[in-house]
Tab-separated table of C-alpha atoms and ligand atoms in Angstrom:
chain	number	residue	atom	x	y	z
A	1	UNK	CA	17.385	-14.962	8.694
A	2	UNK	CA	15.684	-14.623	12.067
A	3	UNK	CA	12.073	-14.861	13.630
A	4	UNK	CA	11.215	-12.021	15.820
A	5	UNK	CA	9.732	-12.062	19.628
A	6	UNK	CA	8.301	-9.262	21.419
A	7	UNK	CA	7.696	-9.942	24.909
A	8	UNK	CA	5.442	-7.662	27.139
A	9	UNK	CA	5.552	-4.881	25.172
A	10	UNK	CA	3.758	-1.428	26.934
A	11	UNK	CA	3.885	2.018	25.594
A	12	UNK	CA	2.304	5.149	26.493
A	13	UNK	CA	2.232	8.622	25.013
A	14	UNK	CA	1.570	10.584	28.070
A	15	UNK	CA	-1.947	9.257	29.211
A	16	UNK	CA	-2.876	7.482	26.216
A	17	UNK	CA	-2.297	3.729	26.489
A	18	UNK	CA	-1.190	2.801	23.058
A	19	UNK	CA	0.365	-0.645	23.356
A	20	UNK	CA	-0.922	-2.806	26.169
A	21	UNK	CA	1.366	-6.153	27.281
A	22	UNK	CA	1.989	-7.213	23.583
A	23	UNK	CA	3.929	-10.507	23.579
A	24	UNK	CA	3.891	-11.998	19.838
A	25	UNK	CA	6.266	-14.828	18.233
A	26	UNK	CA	6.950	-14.795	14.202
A	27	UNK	CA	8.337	-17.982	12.857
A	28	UNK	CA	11.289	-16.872	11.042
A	29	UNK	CA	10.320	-16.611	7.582
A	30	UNK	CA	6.893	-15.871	8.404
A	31	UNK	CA	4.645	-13.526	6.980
A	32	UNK	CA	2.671	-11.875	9.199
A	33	UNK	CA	-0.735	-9.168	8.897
A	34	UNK	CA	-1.235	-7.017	12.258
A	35	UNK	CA	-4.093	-5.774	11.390
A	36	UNK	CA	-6.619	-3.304	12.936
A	37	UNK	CA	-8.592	-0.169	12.487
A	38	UNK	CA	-7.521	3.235	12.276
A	39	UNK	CA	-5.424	4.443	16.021
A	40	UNK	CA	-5.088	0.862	17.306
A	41	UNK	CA	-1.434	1.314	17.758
A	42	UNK	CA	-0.153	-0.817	14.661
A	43	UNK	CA	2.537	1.674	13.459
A	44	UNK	CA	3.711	2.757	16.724
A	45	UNK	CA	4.572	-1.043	17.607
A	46	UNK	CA	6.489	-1.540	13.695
A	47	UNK	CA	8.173	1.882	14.930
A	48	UNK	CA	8.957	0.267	18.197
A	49	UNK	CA	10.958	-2.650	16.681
A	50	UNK	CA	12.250	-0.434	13.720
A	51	UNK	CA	13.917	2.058	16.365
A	52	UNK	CA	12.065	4.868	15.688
A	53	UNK	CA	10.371	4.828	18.568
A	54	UNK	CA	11.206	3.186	22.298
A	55	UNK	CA	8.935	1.280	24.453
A	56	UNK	CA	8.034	1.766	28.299
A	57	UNK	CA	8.215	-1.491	29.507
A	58	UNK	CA	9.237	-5.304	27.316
A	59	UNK	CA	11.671	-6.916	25.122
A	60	UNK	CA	12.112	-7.052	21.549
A	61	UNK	CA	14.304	-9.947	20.024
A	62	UNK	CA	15.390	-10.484	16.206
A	63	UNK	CA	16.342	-14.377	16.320
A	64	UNK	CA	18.430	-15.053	19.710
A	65	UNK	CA	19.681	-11.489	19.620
A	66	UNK	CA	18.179	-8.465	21.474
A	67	UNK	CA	17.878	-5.402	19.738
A	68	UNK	CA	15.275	-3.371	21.387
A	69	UNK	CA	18.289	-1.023	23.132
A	70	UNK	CA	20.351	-0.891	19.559
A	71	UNK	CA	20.165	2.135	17.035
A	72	UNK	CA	17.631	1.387	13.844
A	73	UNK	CA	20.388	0.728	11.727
A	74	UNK	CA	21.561	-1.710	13.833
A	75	UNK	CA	18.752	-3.774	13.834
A	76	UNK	CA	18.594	-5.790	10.502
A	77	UNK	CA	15.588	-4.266	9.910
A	78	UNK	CA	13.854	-2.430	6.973
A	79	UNK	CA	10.365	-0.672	7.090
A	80	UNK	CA	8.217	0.571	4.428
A	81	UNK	CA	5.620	3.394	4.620
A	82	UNK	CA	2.517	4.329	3.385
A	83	UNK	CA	3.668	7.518	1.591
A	84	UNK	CA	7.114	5.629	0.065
A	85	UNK	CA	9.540	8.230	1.482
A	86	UNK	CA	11.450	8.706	-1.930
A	87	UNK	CA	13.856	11.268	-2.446
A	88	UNK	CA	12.445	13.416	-5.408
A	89	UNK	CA	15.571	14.346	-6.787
A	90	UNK	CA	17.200	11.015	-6.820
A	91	UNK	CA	16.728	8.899	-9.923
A	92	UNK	CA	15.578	5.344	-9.136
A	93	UNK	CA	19.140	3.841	-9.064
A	94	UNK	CA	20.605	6.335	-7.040
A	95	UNK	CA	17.111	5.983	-4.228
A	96	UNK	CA	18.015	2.052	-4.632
A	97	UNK	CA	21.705	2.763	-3.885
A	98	UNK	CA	21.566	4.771	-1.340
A	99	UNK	CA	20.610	2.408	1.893
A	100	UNK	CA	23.851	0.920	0.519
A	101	UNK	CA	26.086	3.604	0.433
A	102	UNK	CA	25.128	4.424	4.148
A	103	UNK	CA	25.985	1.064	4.864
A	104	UNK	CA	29.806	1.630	3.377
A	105	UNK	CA	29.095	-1.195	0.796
A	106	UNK	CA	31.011	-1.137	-2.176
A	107	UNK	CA	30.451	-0.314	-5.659
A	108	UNK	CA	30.344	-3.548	-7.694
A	109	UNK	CA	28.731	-5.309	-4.954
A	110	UNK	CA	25.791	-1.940	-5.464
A	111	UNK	CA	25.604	-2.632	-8.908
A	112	UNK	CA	24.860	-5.850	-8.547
A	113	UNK	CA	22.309	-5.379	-5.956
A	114	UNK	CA	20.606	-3.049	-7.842
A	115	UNK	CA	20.642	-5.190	-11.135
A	116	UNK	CA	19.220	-7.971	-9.114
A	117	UNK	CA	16.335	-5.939	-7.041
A	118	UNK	CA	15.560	-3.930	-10.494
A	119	UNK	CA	15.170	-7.295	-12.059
A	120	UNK	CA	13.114	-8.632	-9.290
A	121	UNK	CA	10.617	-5.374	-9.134
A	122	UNK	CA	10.507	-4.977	-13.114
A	123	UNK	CA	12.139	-1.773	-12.549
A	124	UNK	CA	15.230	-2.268	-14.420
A	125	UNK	CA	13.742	0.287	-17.341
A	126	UNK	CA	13.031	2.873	-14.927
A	127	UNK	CA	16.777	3.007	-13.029
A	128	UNK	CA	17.227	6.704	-14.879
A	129	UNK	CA	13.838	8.508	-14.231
A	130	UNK	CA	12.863	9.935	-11.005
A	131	UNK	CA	9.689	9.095	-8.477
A	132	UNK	CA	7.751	11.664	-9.790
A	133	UNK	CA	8.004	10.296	-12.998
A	134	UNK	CA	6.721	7.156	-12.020
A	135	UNK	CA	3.166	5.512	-11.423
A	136	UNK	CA	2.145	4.859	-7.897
A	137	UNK	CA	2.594	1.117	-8.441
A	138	UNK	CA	5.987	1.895	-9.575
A	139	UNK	CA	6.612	4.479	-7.133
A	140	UNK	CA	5.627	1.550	-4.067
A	141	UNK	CA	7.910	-0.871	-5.631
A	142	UNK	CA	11.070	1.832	-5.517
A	143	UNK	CA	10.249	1.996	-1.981
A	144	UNK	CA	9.860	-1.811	-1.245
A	145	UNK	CA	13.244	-2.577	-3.573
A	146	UNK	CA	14.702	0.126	-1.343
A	147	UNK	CA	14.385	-2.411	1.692
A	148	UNK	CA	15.252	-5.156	-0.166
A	149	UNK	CA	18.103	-4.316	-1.033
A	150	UNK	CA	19.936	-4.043	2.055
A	151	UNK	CA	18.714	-7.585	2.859
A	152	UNK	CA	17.300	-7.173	6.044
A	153	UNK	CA	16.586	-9.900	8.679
A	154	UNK	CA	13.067	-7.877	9.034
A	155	UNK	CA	10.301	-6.262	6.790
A	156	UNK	CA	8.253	-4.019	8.416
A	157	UNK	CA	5.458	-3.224	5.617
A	158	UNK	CA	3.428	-0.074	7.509
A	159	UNK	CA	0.482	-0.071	4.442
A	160	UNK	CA	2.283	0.572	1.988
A	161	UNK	CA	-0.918	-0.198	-0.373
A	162	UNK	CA	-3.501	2.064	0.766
A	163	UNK	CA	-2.391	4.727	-1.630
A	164	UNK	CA	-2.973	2.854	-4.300
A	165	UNK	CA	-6.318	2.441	-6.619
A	166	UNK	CA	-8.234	-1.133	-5.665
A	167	UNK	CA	-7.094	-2.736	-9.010
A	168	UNK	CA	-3.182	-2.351	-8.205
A	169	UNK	CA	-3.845	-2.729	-4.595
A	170	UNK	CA	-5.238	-6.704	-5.540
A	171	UNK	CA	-2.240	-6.863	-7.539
A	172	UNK	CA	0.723	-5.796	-5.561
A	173	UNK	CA	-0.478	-7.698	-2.751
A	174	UNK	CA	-0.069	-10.850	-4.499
A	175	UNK	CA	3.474	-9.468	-5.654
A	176	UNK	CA	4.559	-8.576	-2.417
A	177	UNK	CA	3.408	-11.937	-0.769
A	178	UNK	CA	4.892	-13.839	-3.471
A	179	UNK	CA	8.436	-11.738	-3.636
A	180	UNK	CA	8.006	-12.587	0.737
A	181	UNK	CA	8.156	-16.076	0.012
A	182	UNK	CA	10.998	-16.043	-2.794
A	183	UNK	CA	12.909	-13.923	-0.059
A	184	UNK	CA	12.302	-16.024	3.460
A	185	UNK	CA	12.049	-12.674	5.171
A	186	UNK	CA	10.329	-12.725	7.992
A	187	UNK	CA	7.672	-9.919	7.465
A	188	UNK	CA	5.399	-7.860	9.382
A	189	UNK	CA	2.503	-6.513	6.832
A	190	UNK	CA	0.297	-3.561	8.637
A	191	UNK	CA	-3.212	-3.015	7.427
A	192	UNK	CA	-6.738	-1.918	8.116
A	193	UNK	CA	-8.225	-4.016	5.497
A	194	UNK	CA	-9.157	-7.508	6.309
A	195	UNK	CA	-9.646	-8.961	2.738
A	196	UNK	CA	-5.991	-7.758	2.802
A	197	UNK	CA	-5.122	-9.819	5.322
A	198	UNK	CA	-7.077	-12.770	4.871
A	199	UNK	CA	-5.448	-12.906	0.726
A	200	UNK	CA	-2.041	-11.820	2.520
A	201	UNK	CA	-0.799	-13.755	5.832
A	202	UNK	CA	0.668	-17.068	7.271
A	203	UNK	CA	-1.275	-15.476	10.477
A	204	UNK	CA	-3.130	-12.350	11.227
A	205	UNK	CA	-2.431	-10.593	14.605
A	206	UNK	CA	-5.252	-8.375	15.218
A	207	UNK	CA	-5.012	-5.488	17.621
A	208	UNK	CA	-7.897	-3.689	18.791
A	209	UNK	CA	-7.196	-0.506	21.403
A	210	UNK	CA	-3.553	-1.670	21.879
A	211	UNK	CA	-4.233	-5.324	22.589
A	212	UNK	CA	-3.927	-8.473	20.644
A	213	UNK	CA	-7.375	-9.707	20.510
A	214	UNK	CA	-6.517	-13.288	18.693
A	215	UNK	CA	-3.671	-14.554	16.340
A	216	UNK	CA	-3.868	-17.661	14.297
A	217	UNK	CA	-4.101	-18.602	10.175
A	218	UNK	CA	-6.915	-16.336	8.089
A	219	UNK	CA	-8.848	-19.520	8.691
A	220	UNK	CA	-8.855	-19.413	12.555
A	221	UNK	CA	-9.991	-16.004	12.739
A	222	UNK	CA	-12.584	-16.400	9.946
A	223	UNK	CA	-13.747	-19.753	11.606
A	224	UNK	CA	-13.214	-19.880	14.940
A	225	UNK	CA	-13.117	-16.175	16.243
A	226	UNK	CA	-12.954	-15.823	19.976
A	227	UNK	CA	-14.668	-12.507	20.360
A	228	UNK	CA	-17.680	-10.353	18.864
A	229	UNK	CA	-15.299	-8.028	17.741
A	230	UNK	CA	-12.818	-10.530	16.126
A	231	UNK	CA	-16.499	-12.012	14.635
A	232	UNK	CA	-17.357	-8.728	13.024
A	233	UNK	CA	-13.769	-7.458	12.288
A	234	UNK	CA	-13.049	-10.743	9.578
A	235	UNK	CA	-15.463	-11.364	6.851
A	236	UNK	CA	-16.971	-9.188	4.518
A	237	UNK	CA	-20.273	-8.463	4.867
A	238	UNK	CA	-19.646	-8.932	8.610
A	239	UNK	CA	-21.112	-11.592	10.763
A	240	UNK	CA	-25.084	-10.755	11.549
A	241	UNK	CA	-25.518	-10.236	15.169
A	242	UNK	CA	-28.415	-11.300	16.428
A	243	UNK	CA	-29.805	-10.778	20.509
A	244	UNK	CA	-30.722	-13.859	21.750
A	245	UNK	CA	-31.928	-15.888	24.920
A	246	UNK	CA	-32.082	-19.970	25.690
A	247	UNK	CA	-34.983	-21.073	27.253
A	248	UNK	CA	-35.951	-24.687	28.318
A	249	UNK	CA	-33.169	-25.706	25.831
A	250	UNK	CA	-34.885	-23.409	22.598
A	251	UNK	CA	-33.268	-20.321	21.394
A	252	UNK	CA	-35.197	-17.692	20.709
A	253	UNK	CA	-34.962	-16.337	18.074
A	254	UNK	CA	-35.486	-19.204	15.504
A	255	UNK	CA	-36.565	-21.815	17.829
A	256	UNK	CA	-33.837	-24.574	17.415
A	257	UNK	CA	-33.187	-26.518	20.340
A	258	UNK	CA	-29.561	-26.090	21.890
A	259	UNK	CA	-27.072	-28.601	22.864
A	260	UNK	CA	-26.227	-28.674	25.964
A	261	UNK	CA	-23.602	-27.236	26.506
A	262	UNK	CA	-24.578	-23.770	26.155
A	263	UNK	CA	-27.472	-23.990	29.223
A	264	UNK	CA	-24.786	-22.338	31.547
A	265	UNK	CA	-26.055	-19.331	30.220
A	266	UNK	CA	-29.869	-20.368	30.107
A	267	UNK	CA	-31.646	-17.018	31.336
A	268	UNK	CA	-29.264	-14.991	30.969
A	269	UNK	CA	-28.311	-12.743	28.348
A	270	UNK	CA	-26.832	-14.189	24.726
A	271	UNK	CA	-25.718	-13.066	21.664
A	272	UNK	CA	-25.723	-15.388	18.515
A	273	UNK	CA	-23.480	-14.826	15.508
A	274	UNK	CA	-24.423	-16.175	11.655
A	275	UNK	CA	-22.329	-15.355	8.830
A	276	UNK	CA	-24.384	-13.613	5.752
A	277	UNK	CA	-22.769	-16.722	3.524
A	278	UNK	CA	-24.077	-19.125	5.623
A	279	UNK	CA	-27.621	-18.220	5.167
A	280	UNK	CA	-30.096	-19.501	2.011
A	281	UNK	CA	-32.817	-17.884	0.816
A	282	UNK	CA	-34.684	-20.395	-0.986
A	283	UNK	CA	-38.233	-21.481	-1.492
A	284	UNK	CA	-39.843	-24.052	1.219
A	285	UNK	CA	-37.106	-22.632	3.857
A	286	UNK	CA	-37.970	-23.380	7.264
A	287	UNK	CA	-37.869	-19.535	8.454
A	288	UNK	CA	-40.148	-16.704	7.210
A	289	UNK	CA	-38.889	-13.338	6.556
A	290	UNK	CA	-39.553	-10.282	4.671
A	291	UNK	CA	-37.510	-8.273	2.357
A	292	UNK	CA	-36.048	-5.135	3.528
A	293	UNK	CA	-33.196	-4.287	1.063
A	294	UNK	CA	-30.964	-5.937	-1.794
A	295	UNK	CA	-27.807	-4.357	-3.018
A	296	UNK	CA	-26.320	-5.782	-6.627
A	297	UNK	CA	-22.352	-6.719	-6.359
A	298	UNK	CA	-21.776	-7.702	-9.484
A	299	UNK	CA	-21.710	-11.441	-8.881
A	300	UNK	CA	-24.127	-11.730	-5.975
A	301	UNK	CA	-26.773	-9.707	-4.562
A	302	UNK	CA	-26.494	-8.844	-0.579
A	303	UNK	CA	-30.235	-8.870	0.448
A	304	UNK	CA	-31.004	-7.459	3.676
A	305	UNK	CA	-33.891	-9.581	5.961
A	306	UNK	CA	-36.461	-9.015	8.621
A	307	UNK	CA	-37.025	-11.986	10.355
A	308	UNK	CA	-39.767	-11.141	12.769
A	309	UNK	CA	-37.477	-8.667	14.440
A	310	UNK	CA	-34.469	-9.674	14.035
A	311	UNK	CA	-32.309	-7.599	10.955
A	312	UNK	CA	-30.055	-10.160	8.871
A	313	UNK	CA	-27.879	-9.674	6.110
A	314	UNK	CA	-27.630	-13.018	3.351
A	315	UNK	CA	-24.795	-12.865	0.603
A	316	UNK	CA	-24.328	-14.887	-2.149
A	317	UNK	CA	-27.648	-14.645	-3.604
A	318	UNK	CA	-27.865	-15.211	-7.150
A	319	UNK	CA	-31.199	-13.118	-8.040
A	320	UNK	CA	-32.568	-10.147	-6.639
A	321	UNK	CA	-35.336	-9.525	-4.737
A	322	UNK	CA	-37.809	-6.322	-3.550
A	323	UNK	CA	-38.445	-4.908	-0.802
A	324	UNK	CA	-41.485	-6.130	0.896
A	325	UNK	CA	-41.200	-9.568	-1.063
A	326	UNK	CA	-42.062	-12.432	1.724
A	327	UNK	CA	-39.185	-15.208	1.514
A	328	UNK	CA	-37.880	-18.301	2.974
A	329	UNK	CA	-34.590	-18.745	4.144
A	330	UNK	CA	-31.948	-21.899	5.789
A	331	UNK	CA	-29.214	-21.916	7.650
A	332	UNK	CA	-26.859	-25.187	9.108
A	333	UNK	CA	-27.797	-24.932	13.169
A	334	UNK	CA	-23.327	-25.643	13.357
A	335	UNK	CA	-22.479	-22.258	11.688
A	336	UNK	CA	-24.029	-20.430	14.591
A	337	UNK	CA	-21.744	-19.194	16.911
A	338	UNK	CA	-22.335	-18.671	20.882
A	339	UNK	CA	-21.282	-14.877	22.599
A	340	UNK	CA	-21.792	-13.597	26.035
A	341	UNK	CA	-23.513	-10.249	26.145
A	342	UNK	CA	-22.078	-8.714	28.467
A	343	UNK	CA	-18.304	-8.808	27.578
A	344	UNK	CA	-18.304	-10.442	23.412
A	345	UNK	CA	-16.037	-13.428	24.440
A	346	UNK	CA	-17.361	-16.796	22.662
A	347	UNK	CA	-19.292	-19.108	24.507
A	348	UNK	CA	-18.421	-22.525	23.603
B	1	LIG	P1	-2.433	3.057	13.760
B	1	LIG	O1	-1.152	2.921	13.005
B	1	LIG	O2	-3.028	1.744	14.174
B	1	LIG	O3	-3.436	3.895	13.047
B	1	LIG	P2	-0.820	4.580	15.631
B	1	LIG	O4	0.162	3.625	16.200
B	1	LIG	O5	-0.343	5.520	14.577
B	1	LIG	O6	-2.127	3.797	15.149
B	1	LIG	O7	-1.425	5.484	16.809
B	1	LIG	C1	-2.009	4.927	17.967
B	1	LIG	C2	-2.414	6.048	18.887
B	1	LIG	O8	-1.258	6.704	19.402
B	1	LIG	C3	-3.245	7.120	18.231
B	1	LIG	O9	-4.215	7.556	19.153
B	1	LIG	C4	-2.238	8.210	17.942
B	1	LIG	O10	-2.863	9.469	17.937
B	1	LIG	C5	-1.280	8.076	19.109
B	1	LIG	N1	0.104	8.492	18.783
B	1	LIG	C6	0.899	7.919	17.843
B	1	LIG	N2	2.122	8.486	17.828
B	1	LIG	C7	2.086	9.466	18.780
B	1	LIG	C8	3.059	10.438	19.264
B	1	LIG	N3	4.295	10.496	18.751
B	1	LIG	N4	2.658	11.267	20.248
B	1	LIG	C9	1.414	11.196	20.776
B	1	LIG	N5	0.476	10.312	20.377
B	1	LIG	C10	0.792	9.456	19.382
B	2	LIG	MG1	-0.620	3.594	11.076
């Protein structure tokens, strides 16, 4: 059992700048979500500390031990892919056993291993079939019993979800996190998908163009993020937006005076940020606004505002409304949050 520190990490392919001075410290036995859209550079930085790939520049430590110059399989470490990278023509048992044979471990300490991981997956009726008879579900947990059992120091999860249909997705990440715990591995989940994150992590680490934009608990970045883009990135719908300006202590829009705090900025140019859950439409609301959409969710309706003009979005509505209907709506003055305009960092 380890945690795992990456100091300084830079890589380039050619001109492209994927990874840009990452330095990030997992507790060991932590779980942790990098998370980030599509390109950010999430699974070339697992592939850096897997082995598969080398960085330009930085260190990569599993506990007090360096290991960014050893080959993959002498790392301690065991990654997981999207796809599942299951040999076809293996049955189950013999995909399970094989990390161990590589490893020159011995028969009766295999069998055990397998009876244990099989147990532990609810695979132990499937050790005779092959992947393609199996279910994708299944298929995923062949490939995350496959790192198991060579009890790593390391998981490297590179989303191995996202082939999966949303009902199985929910489940299996509740499975995975809860198998994480029962193992005290320390883990590094990759996804794109930050209700994945925010149901999965001890901490997110979310990357955006190669950097690490913020790190801290599913409730720091949902609470307290430090950036537009780590505003709009967490939370689902995203944070409304809103252009904004503070003048002789009012801010326009909505007219509430403003502490002092933020008159550094008076003049100059200001973005506000108010989450869609934080809003109430409700009769006798001290802002007017009219109608412009409403989309049912099942069990709320996201309705879609035009407050002079100013475009906000307000979830957890409990009726629906039409366009063009004139409403009221509230919000607590604390849930806004403060951003510069010219580079998204919060104002505070
Ligand atoms: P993510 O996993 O976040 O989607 P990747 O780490 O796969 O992102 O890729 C980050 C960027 O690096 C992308 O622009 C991708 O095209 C590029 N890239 C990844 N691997 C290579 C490679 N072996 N050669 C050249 N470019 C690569
Ligand atoms: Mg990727």
């Amino acid at each position: 059992m380890a945690g795992l520190t990456l100091k300084n990490i830079c890589k380039s392919f050619g001109d492209l700048k994927v990874l840009d001075d990452i330095s990030l410290q997992l507790e060991d036995g932590e779980l942790l979500v990098l998370l980030g859209p599509s390109g950010c550079g999430k699974s070339t930085l697992l592939r850096l500390v897997a082995g598969l790939e080398s960085q330009d520049s930085g260190e990569i430590f599993l506990g007090d031990r360096r290991i960014d110059h050893l080959l993959p399989r002498d790392r301690q470490v065991a990654m997981v892919f999207q796809n599942y990278a299951l040999y076809p023509h293996m049955t189950v048992r013999k995909n399970l056993a094989f990390p161990l044979k590589v490893a020159g471990i011995g028969r009766t300490e295999t069998e055990q291993r397998i009876t244990r991981v099989a147990g532990m997956l609810g695979l132990t009726d499937k050790l005779r079939q092959k992947p393609g008879q199996l279910s994708g579900g299944q298929r995923q947990r062949v490939a995350l019993g496959r790192a198991i059992i060579r009890e790593p120091s390391l998981f490297l999860l590179d989303e191995p979800l996202s082939n999966l249909d949303a009902d199985l997705r929910a489940r299996m990440r509740l499975e995975i996190v809860k198998l994480q715990k029962k193992l005290s591995t320390t883990t590094i989940h990759v996804t794109h998908d930050q209700a994945e994150a925010l149901t999965m992590a001890d901490r997110i680490a979310l990357l955006c163009d190669g950097k690490l934009v913020q790190v801290g608990t599913p409730e720091d970045l949902y609470r307290n993020p430090n950036s537009i883009y780590v505003a709009e990135f967490i939370g689902s719908p995203r944070m409304n937006i809103v252009e904004a300006a503070v003048r002789e202590n009012i801010l326009t829009p909505f007219g509430l005076p403003v502490a002092e705090y933020y008159l550094e900025s008076e003049g100059a140019g200001l973005k506000v940020g108010l989450r869609p859950e934080a809003i109430e439409i409700k009769a006798g609301g001290e802002f007017r606004a009219v109608v412009n959409s409403c989309e049912y969710l099942g069990e709320q309706y996201v309705v879609g505002l035009a407050y002079g003009d100013t475009q906000l979005v307000v979830s957890g509505n409990r009726k629906p409304y039409q366009p063009g209907d004139l409403v009221t709506f509230t919000f607590d003055a604390e849930n806004l949050m403060f951003f510069s305009s010219a580079d998204g960092t919060r104002l505070r």
